[in-house]
JSON list of C-alpha atoms in Angstrom, two decimals:
[
{"chain": "A", "resi": 1404, "resn": "UNK", "atom": "CA", "xyz": [-47.45, -32.20, 43.03]},
{"chain": "A", "resi": 1405, "resn": "UNK", "atom": "CA", "xyz": [-50.02, -33.98, 40.92]},
{"chain": "A", "resi": 1406, "resn": "UNK", "atom": "CA", "xyz": [-49.44, -34.23, 37.23]},
{"chain": "A", "resi": 1407, "resn": "UNK", "atom": "CA", "xyz": [-52.29, -33.84, 34.77]},
{"chain": "A", "resi": 1408, "resn": "UNK", "atom": "CA", "xyz": [-53.03, -37.00, 32.86]},
{"chain": "A", "resi": 1409, "resn": "UNK", "atom": "CA", "xyz": [-52.90, -36.60, 29.12]},
{"chain": "A", "resi": 1410, "resn": "UNK", "atom": "CA", "xyz": [-55.87, -37.76, 27.15]},
{"chain": "A", "resi": 1411, "resn": "UNK", "atom": "CA", "xyz": [-55.21, -40.51, 24.61]},
{"chain": "A", "resi": 1412, "resn": "UNK", "atom": "CA", "xyz": [-55.98, -37.98, 21.85]},
{"chain": "A", "resi": 1413, "resn": "UNK", "atom": "CA", "xyz": [-53.34, -35.56, 23.20]},
{"chain": "A", "resi": 1414, "resn": "UNK", "atom": "CA", "xyz": [-50.73, -38.32, 23.49]},
{"chain": "A", "resi": 1415, "resn": "UNK", "atom": "CA", "xyz": [-51.53, -39.48, 19.97]},
{"chain": "A", "resi": 1416, "resn": "UNK", "atom": "CA", "xyz": [-51.31, -35.98, 18.50]},
{"chain": "A", "resi": 1417, "resn": "UNK", "atom": "CA", "xyz": [-48.03, -35.22, 20.24]},
{"chain": "A", "resi": 1418, "resn": "UNK", "atom": "CA", "xyz": [-46.52, -38.30, 18.59]},
{"chain": "A", "resi": 1419, "resn": "UNK", "atom": "CA", "xyz": [-47.88, -37.29, 15.19]},
{"chain": "A", "resi": 1420, "resn": "UNK", "atom": "CA", "xyz": [-46.08, -35.52, 12.41]},
{"chain": "A", "resi": 1421, "resn": "UNK", "atom": "CA", "xyz": [-45.27, -31.84, 12.63]},
{"chain": "A", "resi": 1422, "resn": "UNK", "atom": "CA", "xyz": [-48.00, -31.25, 10.07]},
{"chain": "A", "resi": 1423, "resn": "UNK", "atom": "CA", "xyz": [-50.56, -32.79, 12.45]},
{"chain": "A", "resi": 1424, "resn": "UNK", "atom": "CA", "xyz": [-49.33, -30.57, 15.29]},
{"chain": "A", "resi": 1425, "resn": "UNK", "atom": "CA", "xyz": [-49.47, -27.57, 12.98]},
{"chain": "A", "resi": 1426, "resn": "UNK", "atom": "CA", "xyz": [-53.07, -28.39, 12.07]},
{"chain": "A", "resi": 1427, "resn": "UNK", "atom": "CA", "xyz": [-53.98, -28.62, 15.75]},
{"chain": "A", "resi": 1428, "resn": "UNK", "atom": "CA", "xyz": [-52.35, -25.24, 16.37]},
{"chain": "A", "resi": 1429, "resn": "UNK", "atom": "CA", "xyz": [-54.38, -23.69, 13.56]},
{"chain": "A", "resi": 1430, "resn": "UNK", "atom": "CA", "xyz": [-57.54, -25.23, 15.02]},
{"chain": "A", "resi": 1431, "resn": "UNK", "atom": "CA", "xyz": [-56.70, -23.65, 18.39]},
{"chain": "A", "resi": 1432, "resn": "UNK", "atom": "CA", "xyz": [-56.40, -20.23, 16.76]},
{"chain": "A", "resi": 1433, "resn": "UNK", "atom": "CA", "xyz": [-59.79, -20.71, 15.14]},
{"chain": "A", "resi": 1434, "resn": "UNK", "atom": "CA", "xyz": [-61.27, -21.84, 18.45]},
{"chain": "A", "resi": 1435, "resn": "UNK", "atom": "CA", "xyz": [-59.82, -18.79, 20.17]},
{"chain": "A", "resi": 1436, "resn": "UNK", "atom": "CA", "xyz": [-61.52, -16.53, 17.64]},
{"chain": "A", "resi": 1437, "resn": "UNK", "atom": "CA", "xyz": [-64.78, -18.25, 18.55]},
{"chain": "A", "resi": 1438, "resn": "UNK", "atom": "CA", "xyz": [-64.08, -17.77, 22.28]},
{"chain": "A", "resi": 1439, "resn": "UNK", "atom": "CA", "xyz": [-63.52, -14.07, 21.66]},
{"chain": "A", "resi": 1440, "resn": "UNK", "atom": "CA", "xyz": [-66.91, -13.90, 19.95]},
{"chain": "A", "resi": 1441, "resn": "UNK", "atom": "CA", "xyz": [-68.54, -15.82, 22.79]},
{"chain": "A", "resi": 1442, "resn": "UNK", "atom": "CA", "xyz": [-67.08, -13.48, 25.39]},
{"chain": "A", "resi": 1443, "resn": "UNK", "atom": "CA", "xyz": [-68.35, -10.49, 23.43]},
{"chain": "A", "resi": 1444, "resn": "UNK", "atom": "CA", "xyz": [-71.80, -12.14, 23.22]},
{"chain": "A", "resi": 1445, "resn": "UNK", "atom": "CA", "xyz": [-71.91, -12.83, 26.96]},
{"chain": "A", "resi": 1446, "resn": "UNK", "atom": "CA", "xyz": [-70.82, -9.32, 27.82]},
{"chain": "A", "resi": 1447, "resn": "UNK", "atom": "CA", "xyz": [-73.65, -7.96, 25.62]},
{"chain": "A", "resi": 1448, "resn": "UNK", "atom": "CA", "xyz": [-76.08, -10.37, 27.27]},
{"chain": "A", "resi": 1449, "resn": "UNK", "atom": "CA", "xyz": [-74.97, -9.19, 30.70]},
{"chain": "A", "resi": 1450, "resn": "UNK", "atom": "CA", "xyz": [-75.45, -5.55, 29.71]},
{"chain": "A", "resi": 1451, "resn": "UNK", "atom": "CA", "xyz": [-78.98, -6.30, 28.50]},
{"chain": "A", "resi": 1452, "resn": "UNK", "atom": "CA", "xyz": [-79.76, -8.15, 31.72]},
{"chain": "A", "resi": 1453, "resn": "UNK", "atom": "CA", "xyz": [-78.43, -5.25, 33.79]},
{"chain": "A", "resi": 1454, "resn": "UNK", "atom": "CA", "xyz": [-81.12, -3.03, 32.27]},
{"chain": "A", "resi": 1455, "resn": "UNK", "atom": "CA", "xyz": [-83.86, -5.48, 33.30]},
{"chain": "A", "resi": 1456, "resn": "UNK", "atom": "CA", "xyz": [-82.73, -6.58, 36.76]},
{"chain": "A", "resi": 1457, "resn": "UNK", "atom": "CA", "xyz": [-84.01, -4.68, 39.77]},
{"chain": "A", "resi": 1458, "resn": "UNK", "atom": "CA", "xyz": [-82.14, -6.39, 42.58]},
{"chain": "A", "resi": 1459, "resn": "UNK", "atom": "CA", "xyz": [-78.83, -4.74, 43.47]},
{"chain": "A", "resi": 1460, "resn": "UNK", "atom": "CA", "xyz": [-77.42, -8.13, 44.46]},
{"chain": "A", "resi": 1461, "resn": "UNK", "atom": "CA", "xyz": [-78.24, -9.55, 41.02]},
{"chain": "A", "resi": 1462, "resn": "UNK", "atom": "CA", "xyz": [-76.75, -6.49, 39.35]},
{"chain": "A", "resi": 1463, "resn": "UNK", "atom": "CA", "xyz": [-73.58, -6.89, 41.38]},
{"chain": "A", "resi": 1464, "resn": "UNK", "atom": "CA", "xyz": [-73.31, -10.55, 40.44]},
{"chain": "A", "resi": 1465, "resn": "UNK", "atom": "CA", "xyz": [-73.79, -9.70, 36.77]},
{"chain": "A", "resi": 1466, "resn": "UNK", "atom": "CA", "xyz": [-71.05, -7.08, 37.05]},
{"chain": "A", "resi": 1467, "resn": "UNK", "atom": "CA", "xyz": [-68.80, -9.70, 38.63]},
{"chain": "A", "resi": 1468, "resn": "UNK", "atom": "CA", "xyz": [-69.38, -12.01, 35.68]},
{"chain": "A", "resi": 1469, "resn": "UNK", "atom": "CA", "xyz": [-68.60, -9.13, 33.32]},
{"chain": "A", "resi": 1470, "resn": "UNK", "atom": "CA", "xyz": [-65.32, -8.51, 35.15]},
{"chain": "A", "resi": 1471, "resn": "UNK", "atom": "CA", "xyz": [-64.43, -12.20, 34.99]},
{"chain": "A", "resi": 1472, "resn": "UNK", "atom": "CA", "xyz": [-65.12, -12.31, 31.27]},
{"chain": "A", "resi": 1473, "resn": "UNK", "atom": "CA", "xyz": [-63.09, -9.15, 30.66]},
{"chain": "A", "resi": 1474, "resn": "UNK", "atom": "CA", "xyz": [-60.18, -10.58, 32.62]},
{"chain": "A", "resi": 1475, "resn": "UNK", "atom": "CA", "xyz": [-60.43, -13.89, 30.75]},
{"chain": "A", "resi": 1476, "resn": "UNK", "atom": "CA", "xyz": [-60.34, -12.03, 27.44]},
{"chain": "A", "resi": 1477, "resn": "UNK", "atom": "CA", "xyz": [-57.77, -9.35, 28.20]},
{"chain": "A", "resi": 1478, "resn": "UNK", "atom": "CA", "xyz": [-55.39, -11.20, 30.48]},
{"chain": "A", "resi": 1479, "resn": "UNK", "atom": "CA", "xyz": [-55.66, -14.83, 29.51]},
{"chain": "A", "resi": 1480, "resn": "UNK", "atom": "CA", "xyz": [-57.09, -15.29, 26.02]},
{"chain": "A", "resi": 1481, "resn": "UNK", "atom": "CA", "xyz": [-55.13, -12.53, 24.32]},
{"chain": "A", "resi": 1482, "resn": "UNK", "atom": "CA", "xyz": [-51.89, -13.83, 25.83]},
{"chain": "A", "resi": 1483, "resn": "UNK", "atom": "CA", "xyz": [-52.74, -17.40, 24.86]},
{"chain": "A", "resi": 1484, "resn": "UNK", "atom": "CA", "xyz": [-53.60, -16.28, 21.32]},
{"chain": "A", "resi": 1485, "resn": "UNK", "atom": "CA", "xyz": [-50.23, -14.51, 20.95]},
{"chain": "A", "resi": 1486, "resn": "UNK", "atom": "CA", "xyz": [-48.38, -17.56, 22.32]},
{"chain": "A", "resi": 1487, "resn": "UNK", "atom": "CA", "xyz": [-50.22, -19.81, 19.89]},
{"chain": "A", "resi": 1488, "resn": "UNK", "atom": "CA", "xyz": [-49.44, -17.53, 16.93]},
{"chain": "A", "resi": 1489, "resn": "UNK", "atom": "CA", "xyz": [-45.76, -17.50, 17.91]},
{"chain": "A", "resi": 1490, "resn": "UNK", "atom": "CA", "xyz": [-45.87, -21.28, 18.25]},
{"chain": "A", "resi": 1491, "resn": "UNK", "atom": "CA", "xyz": [-47.31, -21.59, 14.75]},
{"chain": "A", "resi": 1492, "resn": "UNK", "atom": "CA", "xyz": [-44.62, -19.31, 13.29]},
{"chain": "A", "resi": 1493, "resn": "UNK", "atom": "CA", "xyz": [-41.94, -21.32, 15.12]},
{"chain": "A", "resi": 1494, "resn": "UNK", "atom": "CA", "xyz": [-43.35, -24.48, 13.55]},
{"chain": "A", "resi": 1495, "resn": "UNK", "atom": "CA", "xyz": [-43.35, -22.93, 10.10]},
{"chain": "A", "resi": 1496, "resn": "UNK", "atom": "CA", "xyz": [-39.60, -22.36, 10.43]},
{"chain": "A", "resi": 1497, "resn": "UNK", "atom": "CA", "xyz": [-39.03, -25.91, 11.60]},
{"chain": "A", "resi": 1498, "resn": "UNK", "atom": "CA", "xyz": [-41.10, -27.37, 8.79]},
{"chain": "A", "resi": 1499, "resn": "UNK", "atom": "CA", "xyz": [-39.10, -25.43, 6.17]},
{"chain": "A", "resi": 1500, "resn": "UNK", "atom": "CA", "xyz": [-35.66, -26.36, 7.53]},
{"chain": "A", "resi": 1501, "resn": "UNK", "atom": "CA", "xyz": [-36.50, -29.72, 9.14]},
{"chain": "A", "resi": 1502, "resn": "UNK", "atom": "CA", "xyz": [-33.69, -29.66, 11.73]},
{"chain": "A", "resi": 1503, "resn": "UNK", "atom": "CA", "xyz": [-34.27, -32.83, 13.76]},
{"chain": "A", "resi": 1504, "resn": "UNK", "atom": "CA", "xyz": [-33.03, -31.32, 17.05]},
{"chain": "A", "resi": 1505, "resn": "UNK", "atom": "CA", "xyz": [-35.86, -28.76, 17.02]},
{"chain": "A", "resi": 1506, "resn": "UNK", "atom": "CA", "xyz": [-38.51, -31.43, 16.61]},
{"chain": "A", "resi": 1507, "resn": "UNK", "atom": "CA", "xyz": [-38.49, -32.51, 20.28]},
{"chain": "A", "resi": 1508, "resn": "UNK", "atom": "CA", "xyz": [-38.32, -28.91, 21.54]},
{"chain": "A", "resi": 1509, "resn": "UNK", "atom": "CA", "xyz": [-41.38, -28.10, 19.46]},
{"chain": "A", "resi": 1510, "resn": "UNK", "atom": "CA", "xyz": [-43.25, -31.08, 20.86]},
{"chain": "A", "resi": 1511, "resn": "UNK", "atom": "CA", "xyz": [-42.48, -29.97, 24.40]},
{"chain": "A", "resi": 1512, "resn": "UNK", "atom": "CA", "xyz": [-43.68, -26.43, 23.65]},
{"chain": "A", "resi": 1513, "resn": "UNK", "atom": "CA", "xyz": [-46.76, -27.94, 22.02]},
{"chain": "A", "resi": 1514, "resn": "UNK", "atom": "CA", "xyz": [-47.46, -30.06, 25.11]},
{"chain": "A", "resi": 1515, "resn": "UNK", "atom": "CA", "xyz": [-47.24, -26.98, 27.35]},
{"chain": "A", "resi": 1516, "resn": "UNK", "atom": "CA", "xyz": [-49.51, -25.01, 25.05]},
{"chain": "A", "resi": 1517, "resn": "UNK", "atom": "CA", "xyz": [-51.97, -27.91, 24.95]},
{"chain": "A", "resi": 1518, "resn": "UNK", "atom": "CA", "xyz": [-52.29, -27.71, 28.74]},
{"chain": "A", "resi": 1519, "resn": "UNK", "atom": "CA", "xyz": [-52.90, -23.96, 28.60]},
{"chain": "A", "resi": 1520, "resn": "UNK", "atom": "CA", "xyz": [-55.51, -24.24, 25.84]},
{"chain": "A", "resi": 1521, "resn": "UNK", "atom": "CA", "xyz": [-57.25, -27.09, 27.66]},
{"chain": "A", "resi": 1522, "resn": "UNK", "atom": "CA", "xyz": [-57.21, -25.07, 30.88]},
{"chain": "A", "resi": 1523, "resn": "UNK", "atom": "CA", "xyz": [-58.76, -22.06, 29.20]},
{"chain": "A", "resi": 1524, "resn": "UNK", "atom": "CA", "xyz": [-61.36, -24.26, 27.52]},
{"chain": "A", "resi": 1525, "resn": "UNK", "atom": "CA", "xyz": [-62.38, -25.77, 30.88]},
{"chain": "A", "resi": 1526, "resn": "UNK", "atom": "CA", "xyz": [-62.56, -22.34, 32.52]},
{"chain": "A", "resi": 1527, "resn": "UNK", "atom": "CA", "xyz": [-64.61, -20.93, 29.64]},
{"chain": "A", "resi": 1528, "resn": "UNK", "atom": "CA", "xyz": [-66.99, -23.88, 29.76]},
{"chain": "A", "resi": 1529, "resn": "UNK", "atom": "CA", "xyz": [-67.42, -23.46, 33.51]},
{"chain": "A", "resi": 1530, "resn": "UNK", "atom": "CA", "xyz": [-68.09, -19.71, 33.42]},
{"chain": "A", "resi": 1531, "resn": "UNK", "atom": "CA", "xyz": [-70.58, -20.12, 30.55]},
{"chain": "A", "resi": 1532, "resn": "UNK", "atom": "CA", "xyz": [-72.44, -22.78, 32.47]},
{"chain": "A", "resi": 1533, "resn": "UNK", "atom": "CA", "xyz": [-72.54, -20.67, 35.64]},
{"chain": "A", "resi": 1534, "resn": "UNK", "atom": "CA", "xyz": [-73.64, -17.57, 33.75]},
{"chain": "A", "resi": 1535, "resn": "UNK", "atom": "CA", "xyz": [-76.43, -19.41, 31.89]},
{"chain": "A", "resi": 1536, "resn": "UNK", "atom": "CA", "xyz": [-77.66, -20.89, 35.15]},
{"chain": "A", "resi": 1537, "resn": "UNK", "atom": "CA", "xyz": [-77.64, -17.50, 36.86]},
{"chain": "A", "resi": 1538, "resn": "UNK", "atom": "CA", "xyz": [-79.43, -15.73, 33.99]},
{"chain": "A", "resi": 1539, "resn": "UNK", "atom": "CA", "xyz": [-82.07, -18.46, 33.83]},
{"chain": "A", "resi": 1540, "resn": "UNK", "atom": "CA", "xyz": [-82.90, -17.77, 37.51]},
{"chain": "A", "resi": 1541, "resn": "UNK", "atom": "CA", "xyz": [-83.42, -14.04, 36.90]}
]
């Protein structure tokens, strides 16, 4: 099985202080709020395009994009958001008590979450690009 290579930035952040990791977690939550807004925007755009498009094939493709976006929001993003919030609360407890044995466990959880956030980001970027390209052709 191939292992994903970590970016230098990811490696650097994972070695940083807990405060740095906490800041990154807060940035993820903010980014996720933006992704939610973007998904809402794209779903509205799709609905507007559905009113204009005459071709049934184009309508079907637009509906497929709407389903993909709904699934990304409901099944993936909401779950990721809850995981990230729990991760942040876990960190808050560690930062108050500073037990050294939790430090490495937090870093491992942070690494796993980093992969999930990066994966969602890449998927979101891809679907946005595809959707823009499709709508431009209409």
